[in-house]
Coordinates of N, CA and C in Angstrom, one line a residue:
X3 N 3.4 11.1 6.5 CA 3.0 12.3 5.8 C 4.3 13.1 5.5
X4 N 4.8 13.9 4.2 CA 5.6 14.5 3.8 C 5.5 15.9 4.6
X5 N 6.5 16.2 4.7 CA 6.5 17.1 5.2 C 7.7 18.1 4.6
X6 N 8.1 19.4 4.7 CA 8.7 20.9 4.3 C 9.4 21.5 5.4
X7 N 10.9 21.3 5.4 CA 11.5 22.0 6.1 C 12.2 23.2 5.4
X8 N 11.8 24.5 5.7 CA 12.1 25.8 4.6 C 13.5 26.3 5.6
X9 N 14.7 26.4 4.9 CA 15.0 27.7 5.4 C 16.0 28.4 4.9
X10 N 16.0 30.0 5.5 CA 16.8 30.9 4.3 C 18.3 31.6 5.2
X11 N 18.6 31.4 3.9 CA 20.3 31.9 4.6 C 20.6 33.2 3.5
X12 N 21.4 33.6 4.2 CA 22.1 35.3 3.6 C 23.7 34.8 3.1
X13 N 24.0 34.0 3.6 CA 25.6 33.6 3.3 C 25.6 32.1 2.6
X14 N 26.0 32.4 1.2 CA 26.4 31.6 0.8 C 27.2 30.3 1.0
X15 N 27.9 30.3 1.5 CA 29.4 30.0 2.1 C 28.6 28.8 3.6
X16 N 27.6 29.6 4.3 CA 26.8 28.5 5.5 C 25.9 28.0 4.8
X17 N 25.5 28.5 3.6 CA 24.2 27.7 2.7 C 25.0 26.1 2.6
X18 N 25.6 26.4 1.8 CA 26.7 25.4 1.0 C 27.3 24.4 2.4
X19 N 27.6 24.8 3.6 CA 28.2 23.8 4.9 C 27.0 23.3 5.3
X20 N 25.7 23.6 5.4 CA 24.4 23.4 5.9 C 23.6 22.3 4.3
X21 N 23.9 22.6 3.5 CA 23.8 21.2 2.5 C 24.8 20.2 2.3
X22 N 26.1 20.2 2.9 CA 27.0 19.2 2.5 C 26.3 18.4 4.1
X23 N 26.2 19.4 5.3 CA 25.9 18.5 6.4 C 24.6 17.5 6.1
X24 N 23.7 18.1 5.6 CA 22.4 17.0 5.3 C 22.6 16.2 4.4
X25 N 23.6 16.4 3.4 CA 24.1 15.2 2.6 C 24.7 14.1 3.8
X26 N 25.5 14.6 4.4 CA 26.0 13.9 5.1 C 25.2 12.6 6.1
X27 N 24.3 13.7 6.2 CA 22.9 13.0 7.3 C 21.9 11.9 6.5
X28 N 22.4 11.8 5.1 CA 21.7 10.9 4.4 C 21.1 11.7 3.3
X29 N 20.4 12.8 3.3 CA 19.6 13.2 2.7 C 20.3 13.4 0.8
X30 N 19.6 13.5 -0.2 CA 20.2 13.6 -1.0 C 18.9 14.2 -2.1
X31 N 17.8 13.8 -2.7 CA 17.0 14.1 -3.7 C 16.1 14.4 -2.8
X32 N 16.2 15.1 -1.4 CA 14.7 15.7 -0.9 C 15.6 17.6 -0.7
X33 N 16.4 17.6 -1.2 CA 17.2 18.8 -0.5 C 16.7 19.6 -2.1
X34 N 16.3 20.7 -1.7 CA 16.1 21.8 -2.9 C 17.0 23.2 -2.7
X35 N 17.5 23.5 -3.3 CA 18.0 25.2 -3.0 C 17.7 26.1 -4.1
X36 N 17.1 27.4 -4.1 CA 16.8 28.7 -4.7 C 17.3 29.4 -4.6
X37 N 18.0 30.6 -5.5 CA 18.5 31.5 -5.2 C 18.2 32.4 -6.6
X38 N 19.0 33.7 -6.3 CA 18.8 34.6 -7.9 C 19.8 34.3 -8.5
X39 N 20.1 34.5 -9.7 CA 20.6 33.9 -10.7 C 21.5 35.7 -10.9
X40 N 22.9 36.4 -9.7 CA 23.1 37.3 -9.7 C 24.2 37.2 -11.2
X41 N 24.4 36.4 -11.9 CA 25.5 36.4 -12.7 C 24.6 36.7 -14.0
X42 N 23.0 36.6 -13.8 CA 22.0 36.8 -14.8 C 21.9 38.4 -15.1
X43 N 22.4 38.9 -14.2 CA 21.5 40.4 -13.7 C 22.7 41.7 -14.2
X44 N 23.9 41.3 -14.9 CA 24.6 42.4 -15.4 C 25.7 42.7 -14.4
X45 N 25.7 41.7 -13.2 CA 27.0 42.5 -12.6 C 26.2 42.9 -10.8
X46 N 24.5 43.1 -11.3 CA 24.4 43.7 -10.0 C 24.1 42.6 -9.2
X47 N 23.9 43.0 -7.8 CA 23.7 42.1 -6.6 C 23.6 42.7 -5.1
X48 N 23.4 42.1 -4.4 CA 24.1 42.5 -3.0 C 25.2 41.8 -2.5
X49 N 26.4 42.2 -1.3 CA 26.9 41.9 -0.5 C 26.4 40.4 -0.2
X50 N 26.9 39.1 -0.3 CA 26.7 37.6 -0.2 C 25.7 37.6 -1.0
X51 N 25.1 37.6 -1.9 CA 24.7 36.9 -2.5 C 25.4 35.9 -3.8
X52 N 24.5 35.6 -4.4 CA 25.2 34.4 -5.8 C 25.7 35.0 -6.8
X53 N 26.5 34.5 -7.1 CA 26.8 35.3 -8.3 C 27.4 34.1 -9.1
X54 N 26.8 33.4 -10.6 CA 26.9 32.1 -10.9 C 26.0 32.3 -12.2
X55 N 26.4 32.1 -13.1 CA 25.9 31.7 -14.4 C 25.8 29.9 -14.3
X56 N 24.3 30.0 -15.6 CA 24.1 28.5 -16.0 C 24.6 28.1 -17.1
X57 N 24.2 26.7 -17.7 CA 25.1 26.0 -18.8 C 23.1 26.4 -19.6
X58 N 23.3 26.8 -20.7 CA 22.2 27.3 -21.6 C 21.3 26.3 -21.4
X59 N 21.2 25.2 -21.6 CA 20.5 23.8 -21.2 C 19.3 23.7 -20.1
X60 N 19.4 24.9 -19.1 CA 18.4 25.2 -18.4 C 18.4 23.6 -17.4
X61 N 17.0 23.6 -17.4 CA 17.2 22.8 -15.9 C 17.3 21.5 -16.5
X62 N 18.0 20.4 -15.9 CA 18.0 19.3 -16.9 C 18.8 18.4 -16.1
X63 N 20.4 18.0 -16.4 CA 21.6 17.7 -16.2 C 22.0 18.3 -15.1
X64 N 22.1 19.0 -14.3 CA 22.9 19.5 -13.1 C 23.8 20.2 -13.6
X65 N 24.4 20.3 -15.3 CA 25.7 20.8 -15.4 C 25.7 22.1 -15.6
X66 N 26.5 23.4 -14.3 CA 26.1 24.2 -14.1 C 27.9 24.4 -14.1
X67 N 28.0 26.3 -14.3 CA 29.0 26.8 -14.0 C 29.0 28.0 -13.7
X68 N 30.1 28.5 -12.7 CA 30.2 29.7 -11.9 C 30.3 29.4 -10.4
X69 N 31.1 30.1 -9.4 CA 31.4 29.9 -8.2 C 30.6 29.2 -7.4
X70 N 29.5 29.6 -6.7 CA 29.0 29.0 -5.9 C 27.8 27.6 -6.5
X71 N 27.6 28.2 -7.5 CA 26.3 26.9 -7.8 C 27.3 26.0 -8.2
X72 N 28.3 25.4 -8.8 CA 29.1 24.6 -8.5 C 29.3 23.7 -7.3
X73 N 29.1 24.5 -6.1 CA 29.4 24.1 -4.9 C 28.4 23.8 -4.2
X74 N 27.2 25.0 -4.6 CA 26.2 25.0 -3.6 C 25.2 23.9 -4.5
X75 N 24.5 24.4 -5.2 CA 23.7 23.6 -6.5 C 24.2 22.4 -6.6
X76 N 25.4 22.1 -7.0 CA 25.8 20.7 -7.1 C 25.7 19.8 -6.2
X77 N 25.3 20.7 -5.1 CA 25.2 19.3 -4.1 C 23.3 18.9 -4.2
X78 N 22.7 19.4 -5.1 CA 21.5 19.1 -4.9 C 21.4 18.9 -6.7
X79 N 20.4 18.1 -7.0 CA 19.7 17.5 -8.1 C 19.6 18.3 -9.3
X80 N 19.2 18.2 -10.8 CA 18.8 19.1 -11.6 C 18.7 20.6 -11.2
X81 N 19.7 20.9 -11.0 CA 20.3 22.4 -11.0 C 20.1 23.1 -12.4
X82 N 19.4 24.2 -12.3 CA 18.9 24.8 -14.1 C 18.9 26.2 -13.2
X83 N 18.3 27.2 -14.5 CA 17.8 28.2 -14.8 C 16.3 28.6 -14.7
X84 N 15.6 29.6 -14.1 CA 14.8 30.1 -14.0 C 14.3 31.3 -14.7
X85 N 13.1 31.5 -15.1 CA 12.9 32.9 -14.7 C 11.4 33.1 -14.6
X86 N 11.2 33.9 -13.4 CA 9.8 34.6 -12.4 C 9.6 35.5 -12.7
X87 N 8.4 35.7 -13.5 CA 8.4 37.4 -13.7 C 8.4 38.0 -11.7
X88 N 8.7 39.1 -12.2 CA 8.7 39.7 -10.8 C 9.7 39.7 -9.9
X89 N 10.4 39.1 -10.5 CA 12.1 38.0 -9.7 C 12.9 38.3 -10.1
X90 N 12.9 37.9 -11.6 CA 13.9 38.0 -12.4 C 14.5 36.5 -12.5
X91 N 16.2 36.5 -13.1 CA 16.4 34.8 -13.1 C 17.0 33.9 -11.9
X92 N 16.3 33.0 -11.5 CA 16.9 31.9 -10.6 C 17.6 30.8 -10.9
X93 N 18.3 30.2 -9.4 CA 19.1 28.9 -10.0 C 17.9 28.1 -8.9
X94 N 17.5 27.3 -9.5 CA 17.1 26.2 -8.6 C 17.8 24.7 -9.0
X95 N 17.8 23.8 -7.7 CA 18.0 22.5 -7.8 C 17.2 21.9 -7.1
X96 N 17.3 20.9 -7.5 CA 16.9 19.9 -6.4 C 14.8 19.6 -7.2
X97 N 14.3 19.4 -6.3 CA 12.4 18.7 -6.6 C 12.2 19.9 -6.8
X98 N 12.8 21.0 -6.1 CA 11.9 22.3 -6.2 C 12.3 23.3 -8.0
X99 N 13.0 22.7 -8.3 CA 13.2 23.4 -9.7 C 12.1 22.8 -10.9
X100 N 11.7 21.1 -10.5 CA 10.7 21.2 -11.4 C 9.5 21.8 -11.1
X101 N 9.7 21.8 -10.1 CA 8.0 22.5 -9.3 C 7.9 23.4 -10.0
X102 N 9.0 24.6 -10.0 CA 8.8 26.1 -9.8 C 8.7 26.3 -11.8
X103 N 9.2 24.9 -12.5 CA 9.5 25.4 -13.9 C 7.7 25.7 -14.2
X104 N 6.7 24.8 -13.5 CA 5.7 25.1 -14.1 C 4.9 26.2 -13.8
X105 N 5.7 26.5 -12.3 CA 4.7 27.7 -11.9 C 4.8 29.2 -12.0
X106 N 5.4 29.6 -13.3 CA 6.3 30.9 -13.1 C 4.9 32.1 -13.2
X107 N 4.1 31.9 -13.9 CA 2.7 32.6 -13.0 C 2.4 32.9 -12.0
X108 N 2.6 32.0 -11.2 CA 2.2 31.9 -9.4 C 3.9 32.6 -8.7
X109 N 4.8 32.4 -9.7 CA 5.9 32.7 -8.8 C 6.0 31.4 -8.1
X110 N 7.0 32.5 -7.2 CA 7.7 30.9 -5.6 C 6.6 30.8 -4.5
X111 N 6.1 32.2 -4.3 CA 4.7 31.4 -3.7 C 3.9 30.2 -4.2
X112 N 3.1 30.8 -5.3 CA 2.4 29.9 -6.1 C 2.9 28.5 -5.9
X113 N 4.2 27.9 -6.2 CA 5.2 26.4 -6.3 C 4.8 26.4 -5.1
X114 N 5.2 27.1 -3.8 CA 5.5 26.6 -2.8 C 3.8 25.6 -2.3
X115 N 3.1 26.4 -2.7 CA 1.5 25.7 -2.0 C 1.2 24.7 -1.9
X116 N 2.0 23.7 -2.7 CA 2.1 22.3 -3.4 C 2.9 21.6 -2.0
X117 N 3.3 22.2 -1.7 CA 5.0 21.8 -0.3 C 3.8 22.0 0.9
X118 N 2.5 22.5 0.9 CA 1.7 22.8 2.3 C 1.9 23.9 2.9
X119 N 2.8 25.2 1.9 CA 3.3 26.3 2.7 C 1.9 27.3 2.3
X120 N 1.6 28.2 3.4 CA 0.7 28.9 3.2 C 1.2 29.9 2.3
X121 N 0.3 30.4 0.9 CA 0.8 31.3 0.1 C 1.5 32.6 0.9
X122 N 1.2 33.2 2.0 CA 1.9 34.5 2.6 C 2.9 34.2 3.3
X123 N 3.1 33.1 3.7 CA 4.5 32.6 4.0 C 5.5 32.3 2.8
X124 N 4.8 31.8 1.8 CA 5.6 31.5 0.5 C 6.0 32.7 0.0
X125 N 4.8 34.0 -0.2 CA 5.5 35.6 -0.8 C 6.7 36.0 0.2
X126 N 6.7 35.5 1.5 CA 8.1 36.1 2.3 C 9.4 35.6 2.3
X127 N 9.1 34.2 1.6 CA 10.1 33.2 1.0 C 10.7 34.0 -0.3
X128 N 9.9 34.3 -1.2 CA 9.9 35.0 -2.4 C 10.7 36.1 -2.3
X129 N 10.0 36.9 -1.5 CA 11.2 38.2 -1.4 C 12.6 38.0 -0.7
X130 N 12.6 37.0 0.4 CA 13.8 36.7 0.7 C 15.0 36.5 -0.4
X131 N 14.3 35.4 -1.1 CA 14.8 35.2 -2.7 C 15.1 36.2 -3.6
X132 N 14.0 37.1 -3.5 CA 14.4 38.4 -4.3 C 15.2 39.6 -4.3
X133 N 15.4 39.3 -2.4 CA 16.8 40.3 -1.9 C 17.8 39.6 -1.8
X134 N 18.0 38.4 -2.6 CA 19.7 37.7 -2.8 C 19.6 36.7 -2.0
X135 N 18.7 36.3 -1.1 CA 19.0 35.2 0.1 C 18.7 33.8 -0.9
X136 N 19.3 33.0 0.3 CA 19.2 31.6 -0.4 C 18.4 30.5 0.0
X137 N 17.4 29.9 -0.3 CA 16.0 29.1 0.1 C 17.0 27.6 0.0
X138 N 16.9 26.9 1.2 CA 17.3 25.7 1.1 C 15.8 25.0 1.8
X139 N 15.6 24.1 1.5 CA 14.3 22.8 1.6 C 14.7 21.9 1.4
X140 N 14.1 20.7 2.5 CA 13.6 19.5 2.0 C 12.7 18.6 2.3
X141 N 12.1 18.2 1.3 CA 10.7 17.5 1.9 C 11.2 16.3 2.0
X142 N 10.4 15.8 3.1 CA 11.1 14.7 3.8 C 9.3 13.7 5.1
X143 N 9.4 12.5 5.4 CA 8.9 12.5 6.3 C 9.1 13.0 7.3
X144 N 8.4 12.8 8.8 CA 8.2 13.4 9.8 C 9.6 13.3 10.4
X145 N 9.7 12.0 10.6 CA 11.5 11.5 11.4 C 12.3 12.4 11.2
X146 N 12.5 12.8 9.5 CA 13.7 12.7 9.1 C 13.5 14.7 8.9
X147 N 12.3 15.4 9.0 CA 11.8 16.1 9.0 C 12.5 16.9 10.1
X148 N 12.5 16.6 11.6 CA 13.2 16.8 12.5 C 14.7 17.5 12.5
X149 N 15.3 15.6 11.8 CA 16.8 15.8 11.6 C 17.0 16.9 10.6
X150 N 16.5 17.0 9.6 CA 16.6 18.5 9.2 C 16.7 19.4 9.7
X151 N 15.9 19.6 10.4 CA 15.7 20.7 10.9 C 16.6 21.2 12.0
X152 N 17.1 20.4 12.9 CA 18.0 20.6 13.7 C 19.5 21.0 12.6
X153 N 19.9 20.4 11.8 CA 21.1 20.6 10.9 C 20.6 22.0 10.5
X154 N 19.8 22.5 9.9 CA 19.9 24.0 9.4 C 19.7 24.9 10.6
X155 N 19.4 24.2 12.0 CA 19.2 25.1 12.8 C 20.5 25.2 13.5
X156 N 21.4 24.3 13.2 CA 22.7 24.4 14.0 C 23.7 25.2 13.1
X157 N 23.4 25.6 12.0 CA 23.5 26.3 10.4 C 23.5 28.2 11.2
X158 N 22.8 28.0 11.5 CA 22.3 29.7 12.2 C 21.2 30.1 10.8
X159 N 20.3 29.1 10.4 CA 19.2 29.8 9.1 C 18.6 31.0 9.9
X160 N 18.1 31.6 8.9 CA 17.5 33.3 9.6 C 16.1 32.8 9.8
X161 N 15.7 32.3 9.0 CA 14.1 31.9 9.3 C 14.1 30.5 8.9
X162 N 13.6 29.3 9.8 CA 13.6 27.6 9.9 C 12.2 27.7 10.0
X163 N 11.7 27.0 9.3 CA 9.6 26.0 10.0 C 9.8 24.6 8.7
X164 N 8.8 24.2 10.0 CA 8.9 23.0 9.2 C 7.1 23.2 9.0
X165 N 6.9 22.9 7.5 CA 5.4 22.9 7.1 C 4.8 21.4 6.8

C-alpha cells in the first residue's frame, strides 16, 4: 500500500540538504516539493522563503531558473509553474505538480486527498505553503515510507506524518 510522507520546512537551504539526502537514499520520482513562486509576487516574501522564477513553459521539462528551484526543484521531476486561486503562484515538482495542475479549484488541499491526506490536514499544508514554507513529499511504499521519514526527521521538518 502507498503511502505519504508530508513534511514542511521554513528554510530553504535544509529543504534542499533533506532532498539531496533522499536522493541519495534511492529515492528519486516519489519526492515532490511545493512552494510559492516568491519571484511571481513583485519582490514580496518573507525572511527564507523562495524567491525563483520559472521558464514560461510551465510544468513540463524541469527547465526552471532562479536561485533556489535550480537547486531545490531540480532535484525533483517536472518542476513548473502554478497558480491557486487563494495562493497565488507556485513552484511544484515532482508527482505532485501534476496532481495539483488539475486541482486548482480544490487548491492543495483538494490535490492532497488523492495522497490519503485528510482535507484539514491538507488546508494546514496549504497555509504553511501560503506563509512561504516549503512542502516536501513522497509517496512511497510502507518500507521505504519509514526511510523517509526518518531522513526529513533527521532534517529538523517542523511538521513530519506519514499518511
Amino acid at each position: 500500500m502507498a503511502k505519504t510522507v508530508v513534511a514542511v520546512f521554513s528554510n530553504e537551504q535544509v529543504a534542499k540538504e533533506a532532498v539531496e539526502d533522499l536522493r541519495r537514499a534511492g529515492f528519486d520520482k516519489e519526492i515532490s516539493i511545493l512552494a510559492r513562486d516568491k519571484g511571481k509576487e513583485g519582490g514580496e516574501g518573507q525572511e527564507g522563503g523562495l524567491n525563483m522564477g520559472v521558464d514560461a513553459g510551465g510544468i513540463g521539462d524541469g527547465v526552471a531558473t532562479g536561485g533556489v528551484l535550480g537547486g531545490l526543484a531540480g532535484l525533483a521531476a517536472g518542476a513548473g509553474a502554478l497558480f491557486i486561486p487563494g495562493i497565488g503562484p507556485l513552484i511544484a515538482a515532482g508527482p505532485i505538480a501534476g496532481m495539483l495542475s488539475g486541482a486548482a479549484t480544490g487548491g492543495v488541499a483538494g490535490g492532497l486527498i488523492d495522497w490519503g491526506i485528510p482535507e484539514a490536514e491538507g488546508r494546514e499544508y496549504e497555509n504553511d505553503v501560503r506563509q512561504g514554507k516549503i512542502l516536501v513529499s513522497v509517496r512511497c511504499d510502507d518500507k521505504k515510507a519509514d526511510q523517509a521519514n526518518r531522513i526529513l526527521k533527521d532534517h529538523g521538518a517542523e511538521r513530519l506524518r506519514i499518511h
